[in-house]
Amino acid sequence: MSVILVATPTDVFRRFKDSNIFSGINSTLSSKDWSPLTARDIIQDWARAFTDKIYNHDLNKNGHRVVHSLASNSISDMLAEFCDFNYAIILVGYLLMLVYALYSQCRFDGCCSLGVESAVGLALAGVLTVTLSSVAGLGISTWFDIHFNAATTQIVPFLALGIGVDNMFMLLHSYPEVVSNVNRNELGFLLKQTGVSILISSLNNIFAFCAGTILPIPALRSFCAQTAILLSVNLVGIFLIYPAFIALDLKRRKAGRRDLAFLAYYCLCMDESVGTVQHYQHQNNDNNGVTHQELINAKSDYECASPPYLPAELDKTVNSCKHPEVVYTQPKLNNVHQFERTRKRRQKKSYRMYTLQGFLHIVYIPLLKYTTFKIGVLLSAFGLFLLSLYGISHSTIGLELSDILPENSAPADFLKTRDRYFSFYPMSIVLHGEQIDFPARQHQIDLLRNEIGWLFTFCCQVGRW
């Protein structure tokens, strides 16, 4: 391993301060702009170009002999690069979550149209609410002057997305049940049933990350503070903004309209169906001379005057439609079993194999009825538990500098190679002082050098280098 020492910015500044090098170079840099800061920038640019030239050399690509290079500013440049937001990765992650949310909430009524019970619009609104809440949380973090680092820019957006979307899914899971069982104040019942668990779990997460702000490490302290702020803003968005979308979707369900998707196809089908009904009504009016309203009134009068036919097993019959009597019957056991089998058969046919519910009802739940499959599941869980214990016993504790750098990069490869073949750390002793009399202290300096040399020899003998 070779070490190349580069002059300090002050030495470079003094060396070229009074020279005519600027007049001979065709550049925008003049002698007036020459300063130690400018010299530092030039040294750093030269170090970057030098390491890139060595790392990307043609002889390093054959694999027989690889030369790794590392400059003093390589690690800082790599960390600064990863402190910026990677918008492409964040966009791909949010799009994948959006696709999953839309797919899990879609309920088709036909080949290419969504049904009334579909919640694709709510899933889309929920993901957008969480996304905008995350952006607002990052803005509040910037307002509080919380510094961004590699942990916050690479982890916090996805962590806030996962927890925020989880709260949305909890509301959407209870939403159809509340709508089918409650006739009024559905939104209040929904928040009463599911909102408490969302509030408690979110507050626990927020308080946990707030407790992490007392850590002495600045990077982890900033990470915990930004995560707590984003989770707080997501909680506010879920409780204040998202219920408004649920209220709009509730009106749509009560009106019997389909969920938002394939609007053009839906409008076209509605126009055709309305035109068919109007043509049928016009034809009946021409043939019989009876209006549609009269048909409805006659149908209602007929239903009220003549009750439908009831089976013979009933103990009593309904004598009047104005004062009906509640009739209780004891259904036969065979009919009940036949009804349950028919219901389960229809429900099983309604599931699709490529959905999660279809996989559970068609494949997984029937397999759980077999004893061998149950034993296999228990043995698999026990095997994973033993594998986890084995992994814990062989885990390494500690954080190396190469662990925080991206893989397949020049600084990470250099550090891994140095730790593998050169397991030592650079050390330097510098005599510093304004009034050091080097001629008078020369004897002590020689003694220091001899002691350091003896220590180096001892280390070599012990380490068998």
Short mmCIF file of C-alpha atoms in Angstrom, two decimals:
data_model
loop_
_atom_site.label_atom_id
_atom_site.label_comp_id
_atom_site.label_asym_id
_atom_site.label_seq_id
_atom_site.Cartn_x
_atom_site.Cartn_y
_atom_site.Cartn_z
CA MET A 1 0.00 0.00 0.00
CA SER A 2 1.37 3.36 -1.05
CA VAL A 3 0.55 6.71 0.50
CA ILE A 4 0.87 9.91 -1.52
CA LEU A 5 1.14 13.07 0.53
CA VAL A 6 -0.25 16.22 -1.05
CA ALA A 7 0.73 19.71 0.01
CA THR A 8 -1.69 21.67 2.16
CA PRO A 9 -3.74 24.51 0.67
CA THR A 10 -1.63 27.06 2.57
CA ASP A 11 1.63 25.69 1.13
CA VAL A 12 0.19 25.67 -2.40
CA PHE A 13 -1.05 29.23 -1.93
CA ARG A 14 2.36 30.47 -0.74
CA ARG A 15 4.21 28.58 -3.46
CA PHE A 16 2.29 30.18 -6.34
CA LYS A 17 1.45 33.49 -4.74
CA ASP A 18 4.22 35.54 -6.35
CA SER A 19 4.77 33.45 -9.47
CA ASN A 20 3.78 34.26 -13.04
CA ILE A 21 1.89 31.02 -13.57
CA PHE A 22 -1.48 32.76 -13.94
CA SER A 23 -0.30 34.91 -16.81
CA GLY A 24 0.95 31.90 -18.74
CA ILE A 25 -2.28 29.87 -18.33
CA ASN A 26 -5.22 30.66 -20.55
CA SER A 27 -7.93 30.44 -17.88
CA THR A 28 -10.41 32.62 -16.07
CA LEU A 29 -8.39 32.44 -12.85
CA SER A 30 -6.36 35.58 -12.11
CA SER A 31 -3.86 36.47 -9.41
CA LYS A 32 -6.51 38.52 -7.61
CA ASP A 33 -8.69 35.43 -7.16
CA TRP A 34 -5.84 33.33 -5.79
CA SER A 35 -6.46 32.43 -2.14
CA PRO A 36 -6.07 29.42 0.20
CA LEU A 37 -9.71 28.48 -0.47
CA THR A 38 -9.07 28.41 -4.19
CA ALA A 39 -5.96 26.31 -3.64
CA ARG A 40 -8.00 23.88 -1.53
CA ASP A 41 -10.58 23.49 -4.29
CA ILE A 42 -7.85 22.82 -6.85
CA ILE A 43 -6.23 20.17 -4.63
CA GLN A 44 -9.57 18.42 -4.08
CA ASP A 45 -10.36 18.45 -7.81
CA TRP A 46 -6.94 17.00 -8.57
CA ALA A 47 -7.43 14.24 -5.96
CA ARG A 48 -10.84 13.33 -7.44
CA ALA A 49 -9.43 13.17 -10.96
CA PHE A 50 -6.46 11.09 -9.79
CA THR A 51 -8.57 8.48 -7.97
CA ASP A 52 -11.07 8.24 -10.84
CA LYS A 53 -8.26 7.77 -13.32
CA ILE A 54 -6.78 4.90 -11.33
CA TYR A 55 -10.11 3.24 -10.52
CA ASN A 56 -11.33 3.36 -14.14
CA HIS A 57 -8.02 2.35 -15.67
CA ASP A 58 -8.07 -0.33 -18.34
CA LEU A 59 -5.67 -2.58 -16.41
CA ASN A 60 -8.13 -2.76 -13.50
CA LYS A 61 -10.82 -4.34 -15.64
CA ASN A 62 -9.07 -7.66 -16.41
CA GLY A 63 -9.32 -8.87 -12.80
CA HIS A 64 -5.74 -10.21 -12.47
CA ARG A 65 -4.45 -7.19 -10.59
CA VAL A 66 -6.68 -4.44 -9.20
CA VAL A 67 -5.38 -1.14 -7.87
CA HIS A 68 -7.68 0.63 -5.41
CA SER A 69 -7.43 4.32 -4.71
CA LEU A 70 -8.80 6.58 -2.01
CA ALA A 71 -8.43 10.30 -1.52
CA SER A 72 -8.95 12.30 1.64
CA ASN A 73 -12.20 13.71 0.29
CA SER A 74 -13.54 10.53 -1.37
CA ILE A 75 -15.64 9.43 1.61
CA SER A 76 -17.01 12.92 2.23
CA ASP A 77 -17.92 13.27 -1.45
CA MET A 78 -19.69 9.90 -1.44
CA LEU A 79 -21.67 10.73 1.70
CA ALA A 80 -22.57 14.15 0.32
CA GLU A 81 -23.83 12.53 -2.86
CA PHE A 82 -26.09 10.15 -0.96
CA CYS A 83 -27.38 12.92 1.27
CA ASP A 84 -29.34 14.20 -1.73
CA PHE A 85 -32.74 12.75 -2.53
CA ASN A 86 -32.77 10.10 -5.22
CA TYR A 87 -36.05 11.12 -6.83
CA ALA A 88 -36.06 8.22 -9.30
CA ILE A 89 -35.96 5.56 -6.55
CA ILE A 90 -38.53 7.44 -4.46
CA LEU A 91 -40.85 7.77 -7.46
CA VAL A 92 -40.55 4.07 -8.28
CA GLY A 93 -41.28 3.13 -4.66
CA TYR A 94 -44.36 5.33 -4.48
CA LEU A 95 -45.63 4.05 -7.82
CA LEU A 96 -45.27 0.44 -6.67
CA MET A 97 -47.20 1.25 -3.50
CA LEU A 98 -49.85 3.00 -5.58
CA VAL A 99 -50.23 0.00 -7.89
CA TYR A 100 -50.55 -2.35 -4.92
CA ALA A 101 -53.13 -0.13 -3.22
CA LEU A 102 -55.23 0.15 -6.39
CA TYR A 103 -55.04 -3.57 -7.10
CA SER A 104 -55.98 -4.58 -3.55
CA GLN A 105 -59.06 -2.34 -3.47
CA CYS A 106 -60.49 -2.98 -6.94
CA ARG A 107 -63.69 -5.00 -7.22
CA PHE A 108 -64.67 -5.78 -10.81
CA ASP A 109 -68.28 -6.01 -11.89
CA GLY A 110 -67.84 -7.43 -15.34
CA CYS A 111 -64.84 -7.77 -17.57
CA CYS A 112 -63.61 -4.17 -17.67
CA SER A 113 -65.66 -2.10 -15.23
CA LEU A 114 -65.41 -1.54 -11.50
CA GLY A 115 -68.32 -2.30 -9.23
CA VAL A 116 -70.07 -0.18 -6.65
CA GLU A 117 -68.16 -1.78 -3.76
CA SER A 118 -64.78 -1.02 -5.32
CA ALA A 119 -62.53 1.47 -3.49
CA VAL A 120 -59.94 2.34 -6.11
CA GLY A 121 -60.68 6.04 -5.74
CA LEU A 122 -60.15 5.88 -1.98
CA ALA A 123 -56.87 4.02 -2.44
CA LEU A 124 -55.65 6.64 -4.90
CA ALA A 125 -56.70 9.46 -2.57
CA GLY A 126 -55.03 7.75 0.39
CA VAL A 127 -51.66 7.34 -1.32
CA LEU A 128 -51.77 10.95 -2.52
CA THR A 129 -52.65 12.12 1.00
CA VAL A 130 -49.71 10.23 2.49
CA THR A 131 -47.37 11.52 -0.23
CA LEU A 132 -48.33 15.15 0.25
CA SER A 133 -48.17 14.73 4.03
CA SER A 134 -44.62 13.38 3.72
CA VAL A 135 -43.61 16.35 1.58
CA ALA A 136 -45.15 18.70 4.14
CA GLY A 137 -43.29 16.91 6.95
CA LEU A 138 -39.97 17.32 5.15
CA GLY A 139 -40.73 21.01 4.71
CA ILE A 140 -41.44 21.38 8.44
CA SER A 141 -38.16 19.58 9.20
CA THR A 142 -36.31 22.07 7.02
CA TRP A 143 -38.09 24.92 8.79
CA PHE A 144 -36.86 23.55 12.15
CA ASP A 145 -33.30 23.50 10.71
CA ILE A 146 -32.91 19.74 10.98
CA HIS A 147 -30.01 18.65 8.81
CA PHE A 148 -30.48 16.02 6.13
CA ASN A 149 -28.07 13.10 5.93
CA ALA A 150 -27.85 9.77 4.13
CA ALA A 151 -30.14 8.06 6.65
CA THR A 152 -32.90 10.65 6.41
CA THR A 153 -32.90 11.00 2.63
CA GLN A 154 -32.72 7.26 1.90
CA ILE A 155 -34.96 5.83 4.64
CA VAL A 156 -37.41 8.45 5.96
CA PRO A 157 -39.60 8.80 2.81
CA PHE A 158 -40.21 5.05 2.55
CA LEU A 159 -40.73 4.67 6.31
CA ALA A 160 -43.34 7.43 6.32
CA LEU A 161 -45.01 5.90 3.25
CA GLY A 162 -45.26 2.46 4.83
CA ILE A 163 -46.70 3.63 8.14
CA GLY A 164 -49.07 6.16 6.53
CA VAL A 165 -50.43 3.67 4.01
CA ASP A 166 -50.89 1.12 6.81
CA ASN A 167 -53.28 3.53 8.55
CA MET A 168 -55.15 4.00 5.29
CA PHE A 169 -55.54 0.24 4.81
CA MET A 170 -56.92 -0.12 8.33
CA LEU A 171 -59.68 2.37 7.50
CA LEU A 172 -60.42 0.73 4.16
CA HIS A 173 -60.59 -2.71 5.78
CA SER A 174 -63.40 -1.64 8.14
CA TYR A 175 -65.13 0.66 5.66
CA PRO A 176 -67.26 -1.96 3.76
CA GLU A 177 -68.39 -3.62 7.00
CA VAL A 178 -69.50 -0.30 8.50
CA VAL A 179 -71.36 0.69 5.33
CA SER A 180 -73.24 -2.63 5.19
CA ASN A 181 -74.25 -2.62 8.88
CA VAL A 182 -74.85 1.07 9.65
CA ASN A 183 -77.54 3.19 8.01
CA ARG A 184 -76.54 6.65 9.29
CA ASN A 185 -73.44 8.36 10.64
CA GLU A 186 -71.26 5.77 8.92
CA LEU A 187 -68.15 7.92 9.00
CA GLY A 188 -68.48 8.49 12.74
CA PHE A 189 -68.84 4.77 13.38
CA LEU A 190 -65.83 4.09 11.17
CA LEU A 191 -63.59 6.50 13.08
CA LYS A 192 -64.98 5.21 16.37
CA GLN A 193 -64.21 1.61 15.46
CA THR A 194 -60.84 1.96 13.71
CA GLY A 195 -59.63 5.47 14.51
CA VAL A 196 -58.75 4.67 18.12
CA SER A 197 -56.36 1.87 17.19
CA ILE A 198 -54.79 4.06 14.48
CA LEU A 199 -54.34 6.92 16.95
CA ILE A 200 -52.77 4.75 19.65
CA SER A 201 -50.36 2.94 17.30
CA SER A 202 -49.32 6.16 15.58
CA LEU A 203 -48.73 7.96 18.87
CA ASN A 204 -46.60 5.06 20.09
CA ASN A 205 -44.45 5.29 16.97
CA ILE A 206 -44.16 9.08 17.28
CA PHE A 207 -43.17 8.91 20.96
CA ALA A 208 -40.62 6.17 20.21
CA PHE A 209 -38.89 8.30 17.59
CA CYS A 210 -39.09 11.36 19.83
CA ALA A 211 -37.25 9.38 22.48
CA GLY A 212 -34.52 8.72 19.92
CA THR A 213 -33.78 12.44 19.63
CA ILE A 214 -31.79 12.27 22.91
CA LEU A 215 -29.12 10.09 21.28
CA PRO A 216 -25.64 11.65 21.23
CA ILE A 217 -25.05 10.79 17.56
CA PRO A 218 -26.16 13.77 15.40
CA ALA A 219 -27.06 11.66 12.35
CA LEU A 220 -29.37 9.35 14.32
CA ARG A 221 -30.81 12.31 16.20
CA SER A 222 -31.76 14.03 12.95
CA PHE A 223 -33.21 10.78 11.59
CA CYS A 224 -35.45 10.27 14.63
CA ALA A 225 -36.59 13.91 14.66
CA GLN A 226 -37.52 13.94 10.97
CA THR A 227 -39.33 10.62 11.24
CA ALA A 228 -41.35 11.82 14.22
CA ILE A 229 -42.37 14.98 12.35
CA LEU A 230 -43.40 13.05 9.23
CA LEU A 231 -45.45 10.56 11.23
CA SER A 232 -47.21 13.42 13.03
CA VAL A 233 -48.13 15.13 9.76
CA ASN A 234 -49.30 11.80 8.29
CA LEU A 235 -51.52 11.24 11.31
CA VAL A 236 -53.09 14.67 10.87
CA GLY A 237 -53.67 14.00 7.18
CA ILE A 238 -55.29 10.61 7.83
CA PHE A 239 -57.69 12.03 10.42
CA LEU A 240 -58.53 15.39 8.83
CA ILE A 241 -58.11 15.05 5.05
CA TYR A 242 -58.77 11.40 4.27
CA PRO A 243 -62.24 11.22 5.95
CA ALA A 244 -63.41 13.88 3.49
CA PHE A 245 -62.67 11.49 0.61
CA ILE A 246 -64.45 8.70 2.46
CA ALA A 247 -67.53 10.93 2.81
CA LEU A 248 -67.54 11.56 -0.94
CA ASP A 249 -67.17 7.85 -1.67
CA LEU A 250 -70.02 7.12 0.77
CA LYS A 251 -72.36 9.34 -1.26
CA ARG A 252 -71.30 7.47 -4.39
CA ARG A 253 -72.12 4.11 -2.82
CA LYS A 254 -75.52 5.23 -1.62
CA ALA A 255 -76.30 6.54 -5.11
CA GLY A 256 -75.34 3.15 -6.59
CA ARG A 257 -72.67 4.57 -8.92
CA ARG A 258 -69.60 2.64 -9.98
CA ASP A 259 -66.13 3.46 -8.74
CA LEU A 260 -63.97 5.81 -10.77
CA ALA A 261 -62.40 3.86 -13.59
CA PHE A 262 -63.30 3.37 -17.24
CA LEU A 263 -65.60 6.39 -17.05
CA ALA A 264 -66.09 6.61 -20.78
CA TYR A 265 -67.09 2.95 -20.99
CA TYR A 266 -69.46 3.36 -18.05
CA CYS A 267 -71.14 6.45 -19.52
CA LEU A 268 -71.51 4.68 -22.86
CA CYS A 269 -73.14 1.67 -21.23
CA MET A 270 -75.49 3.87 -19.21
CA ASP A 271 -76.56 5.78 -22.30
CA GLU A 272 -77.30 2.53 -24.15
CA SER A 273 -79.25 1.08 -21.20
CA VAL A 274 -81.27 4.26 -20.72
CA GLY A 275 -82.07 4.38 -24.42
CA THR A 276 -83.22 0.76 -24.34
CA VAL A 277 -85.50 1.38 -21.35
CA GLN A 278 -87.02 4.49 -22.95
CA HIS A 279 -87.68 2.58 -26.17
CA TYR A 280 -89.34 -0.25 -24.22
CA GLN A 281 -91.52 2.19 -22.27
CA HIS A 282 -92.53 4.03 -25.45
CA GLN A 283 -93.50 0.74 -27.09
CA ASN A 284 -95.63 -0.30 -24.13
CA ASN A 285 -97.35 3.06 -24.03
CA ASP A 286 -98.20 2.81 -27.70
CA ASN A 287 -99.59 -0.70 -27.31
CA ASN A 288 -101.55 -0.41 -24.08
CA GLY A 289 -101.98 3.31 -23.54
CA VAL A 290 -100.77 2.98 -19.90
CA THR A 291 -98.07 5.21 -18.50
CA HIS A 292 -95.05 3.94 -16.60
CA GLN A 293 -96.15 5.60 -13.36
CA GLU A 294 -99.53 3.84 -13.58
CA LEU A 295 -97.74 0.53 -13.97
CA ILE A 296 -95.72 1.19 -10.82
CA ASN A 297 -98.83 2.18 -8.86
CA ALA A 298 -100.71 -0.87 -10.09
CA LYS A 299 -97.79 -3.12 -9.13
CA SER A 300 -97.62 -1.66 -5.63
CA ASP A 301 -101.39 -2.01 -5.16
CA TYR A 302 -101.22 -5.58 -6.34
CA GLU A 303 -98.41 -6.43 -3.95
CA CYS A 304 -100.29 -4.88 -1.05
CA ALA A 305 -103.63 -6.48 -1.90
CA SER A 306 -102.44 -10.01 -2.61
CA PRO A 307 -99.51 -11.25 -0.51
CA PRO A 308 -97.12 -13.73 -2.03
CA TYR A 309 -97.51 -17.46 -1.62
CA LEU A 310 -96.06 -18.81 1.62
CA PRO A 311 -94.94 -22.44 2.25
CA ALA A 312 -97.08 -24.91 4.12
CA GLU A 313 -94.67 -25.19 7.05
CA LEU A 314 -95.69 -21.77 8.35
CA ASP A 315 -97.93 -21.76 11.39
CA LYS A 316 -99.71 -18.56 10.49
CA THR A 317 -100.33 -16.52 7.42
CA VAL A 318 -100.22 -12.82 6.83
CA ASN A 319 -103.81 -11.54 6.76
CA SER A 320 -103.18 -7.89 6.07
CA CYS A 321 -100.32 -5.91 4.59
CA LYS A 322 -101.04 -2.94 6.87
CA HIS A 323 -100.79 -4.91 10.12
CA PRO A 324 -98.50 -7.85 9.41
CA GLU A 325 -97.74 -10.42 12.06
CA VAL A 326 -94.22 -11.63 12.71
CA VAL A 327 -94.02 -15.30 11.95
CA TYR A 328 -91.29 -17.60 13.28
CA THR A 329 -90.59 -20.96 11.74
CA GLN A 330 -88.14 -23.72 12.53
CA PRO A 331 -86.10 -24.44 9.42
CA LYS A 332 -85.17 -27.99 8.62
CA LEU A 333 -81.60 -29.09 9.25
CA ASN A 334 -81.15 -30.52 5.77
CA ASN A 335 -82.23 -27.26 4.18
CA VAL A 336 -79.76 -25.34 6.34
CA HIS A 337 -76.86 -27.60 5.33
CA GLN A 338 -77.87 -27.42 1.71
CA PHE A 339 -78.07 -23.64 1.89
CA GLU A 340 -74.62 -23.41 3.50
CA ARG A 341 -73.10 -25.68 0.89
CA THR A 342 -74.66 -23.67 -1.89
CA ARG A 343 -73.48 -20.41 -0.35
CA LYS A 344 -69.93 -21.66 0.08
CA ARG A 345 -69.90 -23.02 -3.47
CA ARG A 346 -71.02 -19.69 -4.91
CA GLN A 347 -68.59 -17.79 -2.71
CA LYS A 348 -65.75 -20.05 -3.79
CA LYS A 349 -66.60 -19.48 -7.44
CA SER A 350 -66.62 -15.73 -6.89
CA TYR A 351 -62.97 -15.77 -5.75
CA ARG A 352 -60.23 -15.61 -8.33
CA MET A 353 -57.07 -17.62 -8.01
CA TYR A 354 -54.71 -14.73 -8.69
CA THR A 355 -56.05 -12.69 -5.76
CA LEU A 356 -55.02 -13.04 -2.13
CA GLN A 357 -58.53 -13.99 -1.01
CA GLY A 358 -58.73 -16.58 -3.77
CA PHE A 359 -55.40 -18.13 -2.75
CA LEU A 360 -56.49 -18.29 0.90
CA HIS A 361 -59.97 -19.75 0.24
CA ILE A 362 -59.07 -22.05 -2.65
CA VAL A 363 -55.58 -23.29 -1.77
CA TYR A 364 -54.36 -22.45 1.73
CA ILE A 365 -57.45 -22.94 3.92
CA PRO A 366 -58.39 -26.34 2.34
CA LEU A 367 -54.80 -27.52 2.84
CA LEU A 368 -54.94 -26.60 6.53
CA LYS A 369 -57.60 -29.26 7.03
CA TYR A 370 -55.01 -32.00 6.48
CA THR A 371 -52.94 -33.11 9.46
CA THR A 372 -49.76 -33.56 7.45
CA PHE A 373 -49.92 -29.99 6.20
CA LYS A 374 -50.40 -28.69 9.76
CA ILE A 375 -47.38 -30.65 10.93
CA GLY A 376 -45.38 -29.30 8.00
CA VAL A 377 -46.29 -25.71 8.88
CA LEU A 378 -45.25 -26.22 12.51
CA LEU A 379 -41.97 -27.86 11.53
CA SER A 380 -41.23 -25.04 9.07
CA ALA A 381 -41.84 -22.42 11.75
CA PHE A 382 -39.62 -24.30 14.21
CA GLY A 383 -36.89 -24.61 11.56
CA LEU A 384 -36.99 -20.87 10.88
CA PHE A 385 -36.71 -20.25 14.61
CA LEU A 386 -33.59 -22.45 14.85
CA LEU A 387 -32.13 -20.75 11.78
CA SER A 388 -32.69 -17.37 13.44
CA LEU A 389 -30.86 -18.53 16.57
CA TYR A 390 -27.97 -19.74 14.42
CA GLY A 391 -27.80 -16.40 12.62
CA ILE A 392 -27.81 -14.46 15.90
CA SER A 393 -24.91 -16.52 17.25
CA HIS A 394 -22.80 -15.72 14.16
CA SER A 395 -23.73 -12.06 13.84
CA THR A 396 -21.04 -9.40 14.16
CA ILE A 397 -21.50 -6.37 16.37
CA GLY A 398 -20.14 -3.04 15.26
CA LEU A 399 -20.26 -0.63 12.35
CA GLU A 400 -17.37 -0.34 9.97
CA LEU A 401 -16.75 2.67 7.80
CA SER A 402 -17.17 0.51 4.70
CA ASP A 403 -20.69 -0.48 5.86
CA ILE A 404 -22.10 3.01 5.39
CA LEU A 405 -20.71 3.43 1.88
CA PRO A 406 -22.47 2.16 -1.26
CA GLU A 407 -21.27 -1.14 -2.64
CA ASN A 408 -19.19 -1.33 -5.83
CA SER A 409 -17.78 2.15 -5.26
CA ALA A 410 -14.13 3.14 -5.14
CA PRO A 411 -14.06 4.14 -1.42
CA ALA A 412 -15.92 1.00 -0.30
CA ASP A 413 -13.64 -1.33 -2.31
CA PHE A 414 -10.54 0.41 -0.98
CA LEU A 415 -11.65 0.15 2.66
CA LYS A 416 -12.64 -3.52 2.33
CA THR A 417 -9.31 -4.37 0.71
CA ARG A 418 -7.36 -2.44 3.33
CA ASP A 419 -9.18 -4.13 6.21
CA ARG A 420 -8.55 -7.53 4.62
CA TYR A 421 -4.85 -7.26 3.73
CA PHE A 422 -3.60 -4.28 5.75
CA SER A 423 -5.24 -4.48 9.16
CA PHE A 424 -3.74 -1.32 10.61
CA TYR A 425 -4.73 2.28 10.84
CA PRO A 426 -2.57 5.26 9.82
CA MET A 427 -1.01 7.21 12.68
CA SER A 428 1.06 10.37 12.65
CA ILE A 429 2.79 12.41 15.37
CA VAL A 430 3.27 16.08 14.67
CA LEU A 431 5.36 18.39 16.84
CA HIS A 432 3.32 21.52 17.18
CA GLY A 433 4.17 24.71 18.99
CA GLU A 434 5.17 28.28 18.32
CA GLN A 435 8.25 28.38 20.59
CA ILE A 436 9.79 24.93 20.13
CA ASP A 437 13.59 25.05 20.14
CA PHE A 438 14.33 22.18 17.78
CA PRO A 439 18.18 22.30 18.18
CA ALA A 440 17.85 22.14 21.98
CA ARG A 441 15.12 19.45 21.84
CA GLN A 442 16.79 17.35 19.17
CA HIS A 443 17.92 14.72 21.66
CA GLN A 444 14.37 14.22 22.93
CA ILE A 445 13.08 14.02 19.39
CA ASP A 446 15.59 11.25 18.62
CA LEU A 447 14.49 9.33 21.71
CA LEU A 448 10.86 9.61 20.58
CA ARG A 449 11.74 8.25 17.15
CA ASN A 450 13.65 5.33 18.66
CA GLU A 451 10.74 4.42 20.94
CA ILE A 452 8.32 4.55 18.04
CA GLY A 453 10.61 2.35 15.97
CA TRP A 454 10.91 -0.18 18.81
CA LEU A 455 7.11 -0.24 19.14
CA PHE A 456 6.74 -0.85 15.39
CA THR A 457 9.25 -3.73 15.55
CA PHE A 458 7.40 -5.26 18.50
CA CYS A 459 4.11 -5.08 16.63
CA CYS A 460 5.67 -6.73 13.61
CA GLN A 461 7.08 -9.58 15.66
CA VAL A 462 3.85 -10.18 17.51
CA GLY A 463 1.74 -9.96 14.37
CA ARG A 464 4.23 -12.10 12.35
CA TRP A 465 4.24 -9.74 9.40
#
